[in-house]
Amino acid sequence: MENSTCPKCKGTGKVKGKDGTIHTCWDCLASGKLDQHSEKVKDSGVKI
């Protein structure tokens, strides 16, 4: 991630929805701030 912190996910890459579900921060993913090629997919905490 870049040094600038996303206001939606606070740099974690995960956003908690109003219904309590956690999902990928689409703004960070679209802007290229997330590494979608993680070697540890199970440990990433990102759900699609």
Short mmCIF file of C-alpha atoms in Angstrom, two decimals:
data_model
loop_
_atom_site.label_atom_id
_atom_site.label_comp_id
_atom_site.label_asym_id
_atom_site.label_seq_id
_atom_site.Cartn_x
_atom_site.Cartn_y
_atom_site.Cartn_z
CA MET A 1 0.00 0.00 0.00
CA GLU A 2 1.05 3.57 -0.52
CA ASN A 3 1.89 6.03 2.24
CA SER A 4 -1.42 7.86 1.78
CA THR A 5 -4.18 6.27 3.82
CA CYS A 6 -7.53 5.50 2.24
CA PRO A 7 -10.38 7.13 4.18
CA LYS A 8 -12.65 4.12 3.62
CA CYS A 9 -10.38 1.26 4.74
CA LYS A 10 -7.72 3.21 6.70
CA GLY A 11 -4.98 1.36 4.78
CA THR A 12 -6.13 -2.19 5.60
CA GLY A 13 -7.67 -3.02 2.22
CA LYS A 14 -10.82 -4.24 3.97
CA VAL A 15 -14.11 -2.40 4.49
CA LYS A 16 -16.83 -3.39 6.97
CA GLY A 17 -20.31 -3.00 5.49
CA LYS A 18 -23.38 -1.72 7.31
CA ASP A 19 -24.63 -5.30 7.61
CA GLY A 20 -21.40 -6.41 9.33
CA THR A 21 -19.80 -8.17 6.36
CA ILE A 22 -16.19 -7.45 5.47
CA HIS A 23 -15.17 -6.97 1.84
CA THR A 24 -12.34 -5.66 -0.30
CA CYS A 25 -11.89 -1.90 -0.52
CA TRP A 26 -12.80 -1.45 -4.17
CA ASP A 27 -11.26 2.04 -4.31
CA CYS A 28 -7.84 0.69 -3.30
CA LEU A 29 -8.14 -2.30 -5.61
CA ALA A 30 -9.12 -0.13 -8.60
CA SER A 31 -6.33 2.36 -7.94
CA GLY A 32 -3.68 -0.39 -7.73
CA LYS A 33 -2.88 -0.01 -4.04
CA LEU A 34 -3.59 -3.68 -3.23
CA ASP A 35 -1.31 -6.56 -4.17
CA GLN A 36 -3.71 -9.05 -5.72
CA HIS A 37 -0.91 -11.58 -6.20
CA SER A 38 -0.36 -12.52 -2.57
CA GLU A 39 1.42 -15.82 -1.97
CA LYS A 40 -0.61 -16.33 1.23
CA VAL A 41 -4.19 -16.03 -0.02
CA LYS A 42 -5.71 -17.71 3.06
CA ASP A 43 -3.90 -15.29 5.38
CA SER A 44 -4.65 -12.13 3.40
CA GLY A 45 -8.04 -11.47 5.01
CA VAL A 46 -9.40 -10.24 1.69
CA LYS A 47 -12.63 -11.81 0.46
CA ILE A 48 -13.97 -11.52 -3.05
#
